[in-house]
């Protein structure tokens, strides 16, 4: 039975890695890159009710006479987009005053459809009246299927996919920890506790009244660095003490004292995970099934999340203090499960923001 469980856990790890790498490659290969490719985030072609998104990497752009001239070939015919800018145009400022487009030498409509972060603020354009046939549009969609799939999914569904991957990572980590507790799982458990503790300490320190400190001449930028340093140092200390408690038996009073820090780490992890995932689940129910989920006030919801996280933190500290094989495994299951979800979620949030898929 244990061999079967380990095989399934390893298969789940391999499957998760394949899915995560595929998702990452899809995001990375279709992310807009301004100004490396073109001075706009993306351009789409609209023909009646059909729309095809084109990646900005396929355009060749030059800047002269107060305008950018960008060109690409669509079905062996030249698509040219001219974007006008003022004398104040500078690197990193891609806000244009006009757009003129031509397809196969014929003037076509070009419209500004807003802006996005890619990874600087850049505009989105749409061209019309290219007189492309339905088969030509389908061919373009197939050729640039990645960006069209991502545009169809949208920001919300991309976050749902990343959430699914992060929750799956947490379940796999918890299962593997329970079936195969070893030095590696203890190290990860300690690191996750340190990460959670740094989040908790940073949140508390950040909300302290600093008006009196600033009055003594400490710059806000310096204050930010101090808060970050306190958070990092707290995380390192708690990671080390957690690893110490997992590695050897010590005095019960010292275990209880040091276990408080480990519990603080589990509190930070579980609070972060519950705060993100509960809201995403409520949004999923509202958007998918059309059910109203806003009957509970945000303050009550936050209080419930804190109460659950506090209960998990107390349970984690108690398990660590009990010092039996089963309680140690249970503690590592909690920390590795919630820690994997928190770290993977943070990674995907930063990635989606950094690549310009969310703002």
Coordinates of C-alpha atoms in Angstrom, one line a residue:
X1 CA 0.0 0.0 0.0
X2 CA 2.8 2.4 0.9
X3 CA 4.6 1.6 -2.4
X4 CA 1.4 2.3 -4.3
X5 CA 1.0 5.6 -2.5
X6 CA 4.6 6.7 -3.2
X7 CA 4.2 5.7 -6.9
X8 CA 1.0 7.8 -7.2
X9 CA 2.7 10.7 -5.4
X10 CA 5.7 10.6 -7.8
X11 CA 3.4 10.3 -10.8
X12 CA 1.4 13.3 -9.5
X13 CA 4.6 15.3 -9.1
X14 CA 5.7 14.5 -12.7
X15 CA 2.2 15.3 -14.0
X16 CA 2.1 18.6 -12.1
X17 CA 5.6 19.6 -13.4
X18 CA 4.5 18.9 -16.9
X19 CA 1.4 21.0 -16.6
X20 CA 3.2 23.8 -14.8
X21 CA 6.0 23.9 -17.3
X22 CA 3.5 23.9 -20.2
X23 CA 1.6 26.8 -18.6
X24 CA 4.8 28.7 -18.0
X25 CA 6.0 28.2 -21.6
X26 CA 2.6 29.4 -22.9
X27 CA 2.8 32.5 -20.7
X28 CA 6.4 33.3 -21.5
X29 CA 6.3 32.8 -25.2
X30 CA 3.2 35.0 -25.7
X31 CA 4.0 37.8 -23.2
X32 CA 4.2 41.3 -24.7
X33 CA 7.6 42.9 -24.4
X34 CA 7.7 46.6 -24.7
X35 CA 10.0 48.2 -25.9
X36 CA 12.0 45.1 -27.0
X37 CA 9.6 44.1 -29.7
X38 CA 7.2 46.9 -30.5
X39 CA 6.0 50.1 -28.7
X40 CA 2.5 48.7 -28.2
X41 CA 1.3 45.8 -26.1
X42 CA -0.7 44.0 -28.7
X43 CA -2.7 44.4 -31.9
X44 CA -5.9 42.6 -33.0
X45 CA -7.8 42.2 -36.2
X46 CA -11.5 42.5 -36.2
X47 CA -13.7 41.3 -39.0
X48 CA -17.4 41.5 -38.2
X49 CA -17.9 39.3 -35.1
X50 CA -14.5 37.6 -35.4
X51 CA -11.4 38.9 -33.7
X52 CA -7.8 37.6 -34.0
X53 CA -5.0 38.8 -31.6
X54 CA -1.5 39.2 -32.9
X55 CA 1.6 39.2 -30.7
X56 CA 3.7 42.3 -30.9
X57 CA 6.9 40.2 -31.4
X58 CA 6.0 39.7 -35.1
X59 CA 6.2 43.4 -35.9
X60 CA 9.4 45.1 -37.1
X61 CA 9.4 48.7 -35.9
X62 CA 11.5 51.8 -36.6
X63 CA 11.2 55.3 -35.1
X64 CA 11.7 58.5 -37.2
X65 CA 10.0 61.8 -37.7
X66 CA 8.0 61.7 -34.5
X67 CA 6.4 58.4 -35.3
X68 CA 6.9 54.6 -35.1
X69 CA 6.4 52.6 -38.3
X70 CA 5.7 49.0 -37.6
X71 CA 5.3 46.3 -40.2
X72 CA 4.5 42.6 -40.5
X73 CA 3.1 40.2 -43.2
X74 CA -0.4 38.8 -43.0
X75 CA -1.1 36.2 -45.6
X76 CA 1.8 37.5 -47.8
X77 CA 0.5 41.1 -47.7
X78 CA 2.0 43.9 -45.8
X79 CA 0.3 45.2 -42.6
X80 CA 1.7 48.6 -41.6
X81 CA 0.9 50.5 -38.5
X82 CA 2.1 54.1 -38.0
X83 CA 1.9 55.5 -34.4
X84 CA 2.4 59.3 -33.9
X85 CA 4.0 60.7 -30.7
X86 CA 4.8 64.2 -29.5
X87 CA 8.2 65.8 -28.9
X88 CA 8.0 64.8 -25.2
X89 CA 8.2 61.1 -26.2
X90 CA 10.8 59.4 -24.0
X91 CA 12.0 55.9 -23.4
X92 CA 9.4 54.0 -21.4
X93 CA 6.6 56.4 -22.3
X94 CA 4.5 54.7 -25.0
X95 CA 1.3 56.8 -25.1
X96 CA 0.6 57.8 -28.7
X97 CA -1.6 60.5 -30.1
X98 CA -2.6 58.8 -33.4
X99 CA -2.7 55.5 -35.2
X100 CA -2.8 55.0 -39.0
X101 CA -2.9 51.6 -40.5
X102 CA -2.5 50.2 -44.1
X103 CA -3.0 46.6 -45.4
X104 CA -1.7 45.8 -48.8
X105 CA -1.4 49.5 -49.5
X106 CA -5.0 50.2 -48.6
X107 CA -5.9 52.5 -45.6
X108 CA -7.8 50.6 -42.9
X109 CA -9.3 51.6 -39.5
X110 CA -7.0 51.6 -36.5
X111 CA -8.5 52.2 -33.0
X112 CA -6.9 52.5 -29.6
X113 CA -8.5 50.0 -27.2
X114 CA -6.9 51.0 -24.0
X115 CA -3.6 50.2 -22.3
X116 CA -2.0 47.5 -20.2
X117 CA 1.3 46.8 -18.4
X118 CA 3.8 45.0 -20.7
X119 CA 6.0 45.4 -18.6
X120 CA 5.7 49.2 -19.0
X121 CA 2.4 51.0 -19.6
X122 CA 1.6 50.4 -23.3
X123 CA -1.4 50.7 -25.5
X124 CA -3.6 48.1 -27.3
X125 CA -4.7 48.6 -30.9
X126 CA -7.4 47.1 -33.1
X127 CA -7.5 47.2 -36.9
X128 CA -10.6 46.6 -39.0
X129 CA -11.7 46.2 -42.6
X130 CA -8.9 44.1 -43.9
X131 CA -11.4 42.1 -45.9
X132 CA -10.0 38.8 -44.8
X133 CA -12.1 35.6 -45.4
X134 CA -13.3 33.3 -42.7
X135 CA -10.7 30.7 -43.6
X136 CA -7.9 33.3 -43.5
X137 CA -9.0 34.4 -40.0
X138 CA -9.1 30.8 -38.8
X139 CA -5.6 30.3 -40.3
X140 CA -4.3 33.3 -38.3
X141 CA -6.0 32.0 -35.1
X142 CA -4.3 28.7 -35.6
X143 CA -0.9 30.3 -36.3
X144 CA -1.1 32.5 -33.2
X145 CA -3.1 30.1 -31.1
X146 CA -1.2 30.9 -27.9
X147 CA -2.0 34.6 -27.6
X148 CA -5.6 34.0 -28.8
X149 CA -6.1 31.3 -26.2
X150 CA -4.7 33.5 -23.4
X151 CA -6.8 36.5 -24.6
X152 CA -9.9 34.3 -24.6
X153 CA -9.2 33.0 -21.1
X154 CA -8.7 36.5 -19.7
X155 CA -7.1 37.6 -16.4
X156 CA -9.6 36.0 -14.1
X157 CA -9.3 32.5 -15.6
X158 CA -5.5 32.7 -15.7
X159 CA -5.6 33.3 -12.0
X160 CA -8.0 30.3 -11.6
X161 CA -5.5 28.1 -13.5
X162 CA -2.6 29.3 -11.3
X163 CA -4.7 28.7 -8.2
X164 CA -5.5 25.2 -9.4
X165 CA -1.8 24.5 -9.9
X166 CA -0.9 26.0 -6.5
X167 CA -3.6 24.0 -4.6
X168 CA -2.5 20.8 -6.5
X169 CA 1.1 21.5 -5.4
X170 CA -0.1 21.8 -1.8
X171 CA -2.0 18.5 -1.9
X172 CA 0.9 16.7 -3.6
X173 CA 3.4 18.1 -1.1
X174 CA 1.2 17.1 1.9
X175 CA 0.7 13.6 0.5
X176 CA 4.4 13.1 -0.2
X177 CA 5.3 14.5 3.3
X178 CA 3.0 12.1 5.0
X179 CA 4.1 9.0 3.1
X180 CA 7.9 9.8 3.0
X181 CA 9.0 12.1 5.9
X182 CA 12.8 12.6 5.6
X183 CA 15.4 15.3 6.0
X184 CA 14.3 17.0 2.8
X185 CA 10.7 17.4 3.9
X186 CA 11.9 18.7 7.3
X187 CA 14.1 21.3 5.5
X188 CA 11.2 22.4 3.3
X189 CA 8.8 22.5 6.3
X190 CA 11.3 24.8 8.1
X191 CA 11.7 27.1 5.1
X192 CA 8.0 27.4 4.7
X193 CA 7.5 28.3 8.3
X194 CA 10.2 30.9 8.0
X195 CA 8.4 32.3 4.9
X196 CA 5.1 32.4 6.7
X197 CA 6.6 34.0 9.8
X198 CA 8.3 36.7 7.7
X199 CA 4.9 37.5 6.1
X200 CA 3.2 37.8 9.6
X201 CA 6.0 39.8 11.2
X202 CA 6.2 42.1 8.1
X203 CA 2.5 42.7 8.2
X204 CA 2.5 43.6 11.9
X205 CA 5.5 45.9 11.7
X206 CA 4.3 47.6 8.6
X207 CA 1.0 48.7 10.4
X208 CA 2.9 50.2 13.4
X209 CA 2.6 54.0 13.7
X210 CA 5.8 55.4 12.2
X211 CA 4.9 59.1 12.3
X212 CA 7.2 59.7 15.3
X213 CA 10.1 57.9 13.7
X214 CA 9.8 59.8 10.4
X215 CA 9.8 63.0 12.4
X216 CA 13.3 62.2 13.5
X217 CA 14.5 62.4 9.9
X218 CA 14.4 58.8 8.8
X219 CA 13.4 58.7 5.1
X220 CA 10.4 56.6 4.1
X221 CA 12.6 54.6 1.7
X222 CA 14.9 53.7 4.6
X223 CA 11.9 52.8 6.7
X224 CA 10.7 50.3 4.0
X225 CA 14.2 48.7 4.0
X226 CA 14.1 48.4 7.8
X227 CA 10.7 46.7 7.6
X228 CA 11.9 44.3 4.9
X229 CA 15.1 43.5 6.9
X230 CA 13.1 42.8 10.1
X231 CA 10.8 40.4 8.1
X232 CA 13.7 38.6 6.5
X233 CA 15.6 38.2 9.7
X234 CA 12.5 37.0 11.6
X235 CA 11.9 34.4 8.8
X236 CA 15.5 33.1 8.9
X237 CA 15.4 32.8 12.7
X238 CA 12.1 30.9 12.8
X239 CA 13.2 28.6 9.9
X240 CA 16.4 27.7 11.9
X241 CA 14.5 27.1 15.1
X242 CA 11.9 25.0 13.4
X243 CA 14.6 22.8 11.8
X244 CA 16.2 22.5 15.2
X245 CA 13.0 21.3 16.8
X246 CA 12.3 18.8 13.9
X247 CA 15.9 17.4 14.1
X248 CA 16.2 16.7 17.8
X249 CA 14.3 16.3 21.0
X250 CA 14.8 19.1 23.5
X251 CA 13.4 20.4 26.8
X252 CA 9.5 20.7 26.7
X253 CA 9.6 24.3 27.9
X254 CA 12.1 25.3 25.2
X255 CA 10.1 23.3 22.6
X256 CA 6.9 25.2 23.6
X257 CA 8.7 28.5 23.4
X258 CA 10.4 27.9 20.0
X259 CA 7.2 26.2 18.8
X260 CA 5.4 29.5 19.1
X261 CA 7.5 30.8 16.3
X262 CA 6.8 27.8 14.1
X263 CA 3.1 28.2 14.9
X264 CA 3.4 31.9 13.8
X265 CA 4.8 30.6 10.5
X266 CA 1.9 28.3 10.0
X267 CA -0.5 31.1 10.8
X268 CA 1.1 33.3 8.2
X269 CA 1.0 30.6 5.6
X270 CA -2.6 29.5 6.3
X271 CA -3.9 33.1 6.5
X272 CA -2.4 34.0 3.2
X273 CA -3.7 30.9 1.5
X274 CA -7.2 31.2 2.9
X275 CA -7.4 34.9 2.1
X276 CA -6.6 34.3 -1.5
X277 CA -8.4 31.1 -2.2
X278 CA -11.6 31.8 -0.3
X279 CA -12.1 35.0 -2.4
X280 CA -11.2 33.2 -5.6
X281 CA -13.7 30.4 -4.8
X282 CA -16.4 32.9 -4.1
X283 CA -15.6 34.7 -7.4
X284 CA -15.7 31.4 -9.3
X285 CA -19.1 30.6 -7.9
X286 CA -20.4 34.0 -8.7
X287 CA -19.1 34.1 -12.3
X288 CA -19.7 30.5 -13.2
X289 CA -23.1 29.8 -11.6
X290 CA -24.4 33.4 -11.3
X291 CA -25.0 33.0 -7.5
X292 CA -24.7 36.0 -5.2
X293 CA -21.7 35.6 -2.8
X294 CA -21.5 39.0 -1.3
X295 CA -24.0 38.5 1.5
X296 CA -21.2 38.1 4.1
X297 CA -19.4 41.3 4.9
X298 CA -15.6 41.4 4.2
X299 CA -14.9 42.1 7.8
X300 CA -16.7 39.0 9.0
X301 CA -15.1 36.9 6.3
X302 CA -11.7 38.2 7.3
X303 CA -12.4 37.5 11.0
X304 CA -13.4 33.9 10.1
X305 CA -10.2 33.4 8.0
X306 CA -8.0 34.7 10.9
X307 CA -9.9 32.4 13.4
X308 CA -9.2 29.4 11.2
X309 CA -5.6 30.3 10.6
X310 CA -5.1 30.9 14.4
X311 CA -6.6 27.4 15.1
X312 CA -4.3 25.8 12.6
X313 CA -1.3 27.7 14.2
X314 CA -2.2 26.4 17.7
X315 CA -2.6 22.9 16.3
X316 CA 0.8 23.1 14.6
X317 CA 2.5 24.3 17.8
X318 CA 0.8 21.6 19.8
X319 CA 1.8 18.9 17.3
X320 CA 5.4 20.1 17.4
X321 CA 5.4 20.1 21.2
X322 CA 3.9 16.6 21.4
X323 CA 7.0 15.2 19.7
X324 CA 5.6 11.9 18.5
X325 CA 6.4 10.5 15.0
X326 CA 2.7 11.0 14.0
X327 CA 2.6 14.6 15.4
X328 CA 5.8 15.5 13.6
X329 CA 4.4 14.1 10.3
X330 CA 1.2 16.0 10.9
X331 CA 3.1 19.3 11.6
X332 CA 5.1 18.9 8.4
X333 CA 2.0 18.0 6.4
X334 CA 0.4 21.3 7.5
X335 CA 3.5 23.4 6.9
X336 CA 4.5 21.8 3.6
X337 CA 0.9 21.7 2.3
X338 CA 0.0 25.4 3.1
X339 CA 3.6 26.5 2.3
X340 CA 3.6 25.0 -1.2
X341 CA 0.2 26.6 -2.0
X342 CA 1.5 30.0 -0.6
X343 CA 4.8 30.0 -2.5
X344 CA 3.4 28.7 -5.8
X345 CA 0.5 31.2 -5.6
X346 CA 3.0 34.1 -4.9
X347 CA 5.2 33.0 -7.8
X348 CA 2.3 32.9 -10.3
X349 CA 0.8 36.2 -9.1
X350 CA 4.2 37.9 -9.5
X351 CA 4.6 36.2 -12.9
X352 CA 1.2 37.3 -14.3
X353 CA 1.8 40.8 -13.0
X354 CA 5.3 41.0 -14.4
X355 CA 4.4 39.7 -17.8
X356 CA 1.5 42.0 -18.2
X357 CA -1.3 39.5 -18.1
X358 CA -2.8 41.2 -15.0
X359 CA -2.7 44.6 -13.4

